[in-house]
Tab-separated table of N, CA and C in Angstrom:
chain	number	residue	atom	x	y	z
A	1	PRO	N	0.807	-1.220	0.000
A	1	PRO	CA	0.000	0.000	0.000
A	1	PRO	C	0.845	1.277	0.000
A	2	LEU	N	2.081	1.199	0.485
A	2	LEU	CA	2.879	2.415	0.586
A	2	LEU	C	3.510	2.846	-0.733
A	3	LEU	N	3.264	2.106	-1.801
A	3	LEU	CA	3.694	2.578	-3.120
A	3	LEU	C	2.887	3.801	-3.524
A	4	TYR	N	1.687	3.948	-2.970
A	4	TYR	CA	0.783	5.036	-3.329
A	4	TYR	C	0.258	5.748	-2.076
A	5	PRO	N	1.128	6.422	-1.331
A	5	PRO	CA	0.671	7.066	-0.096
A	5	PRO	C	-0.381	8.139	-0.330
A	6	GLY	N	-0.308	8.808	-1.482
A	6	GLY	CA	-1.328	9.815	-1.799
A	6	GLY	C	-2.701	9.190	-1.925
A	7	ALA	N	-2.756	8.004	-2.506
A	7	ALA	CA	-4.035	7.293	-2.633
A	7	ALA	C	-4.560	6.898	-1.260
A	8	ILE	N	-3.661	6.438	-0.392
A	8	ILE	CA	-4.077	6.082	0.974
A	8	ILE	C	-4.666	7.306	1.660
A	9	ALA	N	-3.985	8.432	1.548
A	9	ALA	CA	-4.469	9.660	2.185
A	9	ALA	C	-5.834	10.069	1.617
A	10	SER	N	-6.005	9.982	0.302
A	10	SER	CA	-7.280	10.351	-0.323
A	10	SER	C	-8.416	9.427	0.119
A	11	ILE	N	-8.157	8.139	0.128
A	11	ILE	CA	-9.171	7.167	0.570
A	11	ILE	C	-9.531	7.415	2.032
A	12	ALA	N	-8.534	7.682	2.841
A	12	ALA	CA	-8.783	7.932	4.265
A	12	ALA	C	-9.607	9.207	4.461
A	13	GLN	N	-9.292	10.260	3.721
A	13	GLN	CA	-10.059	11.502	3.846
A	13	GLN	C	-11.515	11.283	3.438
A	14	TYR	N	-11.731	10.526	2.380
A	14	TYR	CA	-13.094	10.205	1.952
A	14	TYR	C	-13.813	9.397	3.026
A	15	THR	N	-13.122	8.425	3.576
A	15	THR	CA	-13.702	7.582	4.633
A	15	THR	C	-14.040	8.417	5.862
A	16	GLN	N	-13.138	9.315	6.249
A	16	GLN	CA	-13.403	10.178	7.407
A	16	GLN	C	-14.621	11.063	7.166
A	17	ALA	N	-14.777	11.584	5.956
A	17	ALA	CA	-15.937	12.420	5.651
A	17	ALA	C	-17.232	11.613	5.762
A	18	LEU	N	-17.228	10.396	5.219
A	18	LEU	CA	-18.406	9.529	5.346
A	18	LEU	C	-18.702	9.197	6.803
A	19	ALA	N	-17.651	8.915	7.563
A	19	ALA	CA	-17.832	8.567	8.973
A	19	ALA	C	-18.440	9.735	9.740
A	20	ARG	N	-17.953	10.957	9.468
A	20	ARG	CA	-18.536	12.139	10.137
A	20	ARG	C	-20.007	12.284	9.776
A	21	GLU	N	-20.311	12.093	8.511
A	21	GLU	CA	-21.688	12.214	8.034
A	21	GLU	C	-22.602	11.205	8.736
A	22	LYS	N	-22.107	10.010	8.948
A	22	LYS	CA	-22.904	8.945	9.567
A	22	LYS	C	-22.735	8.887	11.081
A	23	LYS	N	-21.922	9.811	11.605
A	23	LYS	CA	-21.672	9.904	13.049
A	23	LYS	C	-21.105	8.595	13.615
A	24	ILE	N	-20.133	8.061	12.892
A	24	ILE	CA	-19.414	6.882	13.358
A	24	ILE	C	-17.916	7.196	13.332
A	25	SER	N	-17.135	6.378	14.011
A	25	SER	CA	-15.694	6.619	14.033
A	25	SER	C	-15.007	5.792	12.953
A	26	SER	N	-13.828	6.233	12.601
A	26	SER	CA	-13.023	5.487	11.639
A	26	SER	C	-11.596	5.409	12.148
A	27	SER	N	-10.903	4.376	11.743
A	27	SER	CA	-9.485	4.236	12.075
A	27	SER	C	-8.804	3.547	10.901
A	28	PHE	N	-7.490	3.683	10.852
A	28	PHE	CA	-6.746	3.181	9.706
A	28	PHE	C	-5.534	2.388	10.173
A	29	GLN	N	-5.360	1.222	9.591
A	29	GLN	CA	-4.219	0.371	9.888
A	29	GLN	C	-3.483	0.080	8.589
A	30	ILE	N	-2.162	0.104	8.657
A	30	ILE	CA	-1.336	-0.198	7.493
A	30	ILE	C	-0.359	-1.298	7.896
A	31	ILE	N	-0.350	-2.377	7.132
A	31	ILE	CA	0.605	-3.462	7.355
A	31	ILE	C	1.670	-3.337	6.277
A	32	THR	N	2.929	-3.297	6.688
A	32	THR	CA	4.018	-3.041	5.755
A	32	THR	C	5.300	-3.708	6.233
A	33	ASN	N	6.237	-3.915	5.330
A	33	ASN	CA	7.563	-4.361	5.750
A	33	ASN	C	8.449	-3.159	6.061
A	34	ALA	N	7.919	-1.974	5.910
A	34	ALA	CA	8.533	-0.693	6.283
A	34	ALA	C	9.675	-0.252	5.371
A	35	THR	N	9.916	-0.936	4.286
A	35	THR	CA	11.039	-0.545	3.435
A	35	THR	C	10.781	0.751	2.682
A	36	LEU	N	9.532	1.154	2.540
A	36	LEU	CA	9.210	2.364	1.778
A	36	LEU	C	8.855	3.566	2.655
A	37	ILE	N	8.942	3.422	3.960
A	37	ILE	CA	8.565	4.535	4.840
A	37	ILE	C	9.632	5.623	4.797
A	38	THR	N	9.173	6.836	4.530
A	38	THR	CA	10.049	8.013	4.538
A	38	THR	C	9.409	9.084	5.412
A	39	LYS	N	10.179	10.086	5.768
A	39	LYS	CA	9.632	11.184	6.561
A	39	LYS	C	8.513	11.885	5.800
A	40	GLU	N	8.696	12.072	4.493
A	40	GLU	CA	7.670	12.733	3.675
A	40	GLU	C	6.369	11.928	3.677
A	41	MET	N	6.499	10.605	3.603
A	41	MET	CA	5.315	9.752	3.626
A	41	MET	C	4.608	9.861	4.977
A	42	LEU	N	5.384	9.828	6.048
A	42	LEU	CA	4.786	9.935	7.380
A	42	LEU	C	4.098	11.281	7.556
A	43	ASP	N	4.706	12.352	7.040
A	43	ASP	CA	4.080	13.677	7.111
A	43	ASP	C	2.752	13.694	6.348
A	44	LEU	N	2.721	13.027	5.184
A	44	LEU	CA	1.499	12.964	4.384
A	44	LEU	C	0.398	12.178	5.097
A	45	LEU	N	0.770	11.089	5.768
A	45	LEU	CA	-0.216	10.217	6.410
A	45	LEU	C	-0.554	10.630	7.844
A	46	ALA	N	0.229	11.512	8.428
A	46	ALA	CA	0.017	11.911	9.827
A	46	ALA	C	-1.411	12.376	10.129
A	47	PRO	N	-2.052	13.152	9.260
A	47	PRO	CA	-3.412	13.611	9.592
A	47	PRO	C	-4.434	12.489	9.784
A	48	ILE	N	-4.197	11.315	9.193
A	48	ILE	CA	-5.165	10.228	9.368
A	48	ILE	C	-4.813	9.330	10.558
A	49	ARG	N	-3.664	9.584	11.164
A	49	ARG	CA	-3.226	8.869	12.371
A	49	ARG	C	-3.334	7.338	12.225
A	50	PRO	N	-2.669	6.770	11.212
A	50	PRO	CA	-2.767	5.318	11.033
A	50	PRO	C	-1.944	4.562	12.076
A	51	THR	N	-2.350	3.352	12.331
A	51	THR	CA	-1.559	2.422	13.127
A	51	THR	C	-0.763	1.580	12.146
A	52	PHE	N	0.543	1.489	12.355
A	52	PHE	CA	1.390	0.682	11.480
A	52	PHE	C	1.720	-0.638	12.156
A	53	THR	N	1.612	-1.715	11.408
A	53	THR	CA	2.116	-3.018	11.827
A	53	THR	C	3.246	-3.346	10.871
A	54	VAL	N	4.427	-3.594	11.431
A	54	VAL	CA	5.584	-3.896	10.596
A	54	VAL	C	5.796	-5.403	10.583
A	55	SER	N	5.777	-5.963	9.398
A	55	SER	CA	5.998	-7.383	9.174
A	55	SER	C	7.499	-7.603	9.010
A	56	ILE	N	8.049	-8.453	9.843
A	56	ILE	CA	9.478	-8.748	9.759
A	56	ILE	C	9.632	-10.202	9.347
A	57	ASP	N	10.043	-10.406	8.112
A	57	ASP	CA	10.222	-11.752	7.580
A	57	ASP	C	11.706	-12.086	7.554
A	58	GLY	N	12.001	-13.321	7.837
A	58	GLY	CA	13.382	-13.782	7.772
A	58	GLY	C	13.630	-14.520	6.480
A	59	PRO	N	14.645	-15.366	6.481
A	59	PRO	CA	14.904	-16.172	5.295
A	59	PRO	C	13.689	-17.022	4.940
A	60	ALA	N	13.583	-17.421	3.684
A	60	ALA	CA	12.419	-18.172	3.203
A	60	ALA	C	12.119	-19.392	4.066
A	61	SER	N	13.150	-20.114	4.498
A	61	SER	CA	12.911	-21.328	5.289
A	61	SER	C	12.207	-21.015	6.607
A	62	ILE	N	12.573	-19.915	7.243
A	62	ILE	CA	11.932	-19.525	8.517
A	62	ILE	C	10.548	-18.947	8.247
A	63	ASN	N	10.455	-18.057	7.256
A	63	ASN	CA	9.171	-17.452	6.916
A	63	ASN	C	8.143	-18.523	6.565
A	64	ASP	N	8.527	-19.473	5.725
A	64	ASP	CA	7.592	-20.511	5.292
A	64	ASP	C	7.174	-21.417	6.441
A	65	ARG	N	8.068	-21.651	7.380
A	65	ARG	CA	7.725	-22.475	8.542
A	65	ARG	C	6.717	-21.738	9.438
A	66	GLN	N	6.887	-20.429	9.585
A	66	GLN	CA	6.021	-19.639	10.456
A	66	GLN	C	4.712	-19.228	9.787
A	67	ARG	N	4.726	-19.125	8.448
A	67	ARG	CA	3.561	-18.613	7.728
A	67	ARG	C	3.257	-19.472	6.498
A	68	PRO	N	2.965	-20.746	6.704
A	68	PRO	CA	2.685	-21.603	5.539
A	68	PRO	C	1.323	-21.269	4.918
A	69	GLN	N	1.195	-21.582	3.653
A	69	GLN	CA	-0.110	-21.468	3.004
A	69	GLN	C	-1.001	-22.610	3.505
A	70	LYS	N	-2.288	-22.517	3.224
A	70	LYS	CA	-3.229	-23.553	3.661
A	70	LYS	C	-2.836	-24.934	3.158
A	71	ASN	N	-2.241	-24.988	1.965
A	71	ASN	CA	-1.859	-26.292	1.412
A	71	ASN	C	-0.474	-26.734	1.894
A	72	GLY	N	0.133	-25.950	2.800
A	72	GLY	CA	1.444	-26.295	3.339
A	72	GLY	C	2.593	-25.781	2.503
A	73	GLY	N	2.280	-25.160	1.369
A	73	GLY	CA	3.319	-24.667	0.469
A	73	GLY	C	3.971	-23.393	0.943
A	74	SER	N	4.960	-22.963	0.187
A	74	SER	CA	5.722	-21.762	0.489
A	74	SER	C	4.847	-20.518	0.406
A	75	SER	N	5.039	-19.621	1.348
A	75	SER	CA	4.311	-18.355	1.305
A	75	SER	C	5.205	-17.269	0.773
């Protein structure tokens, strides 16, 4: 998702406007490996106050053991 931070910000602003209209709350979560996070990106996304979850994957053998597909194959 962080390839297009402007799109994330636009979608979030639209969602916040709808939420205000319907008198409900909204929140935003972003799951990323964090390789694309920059200060400029954080400044752009700061107004929506997203929660970031950083995925830390190791070598394929460890990743696949911890996160196998349903069929047991490599993820």
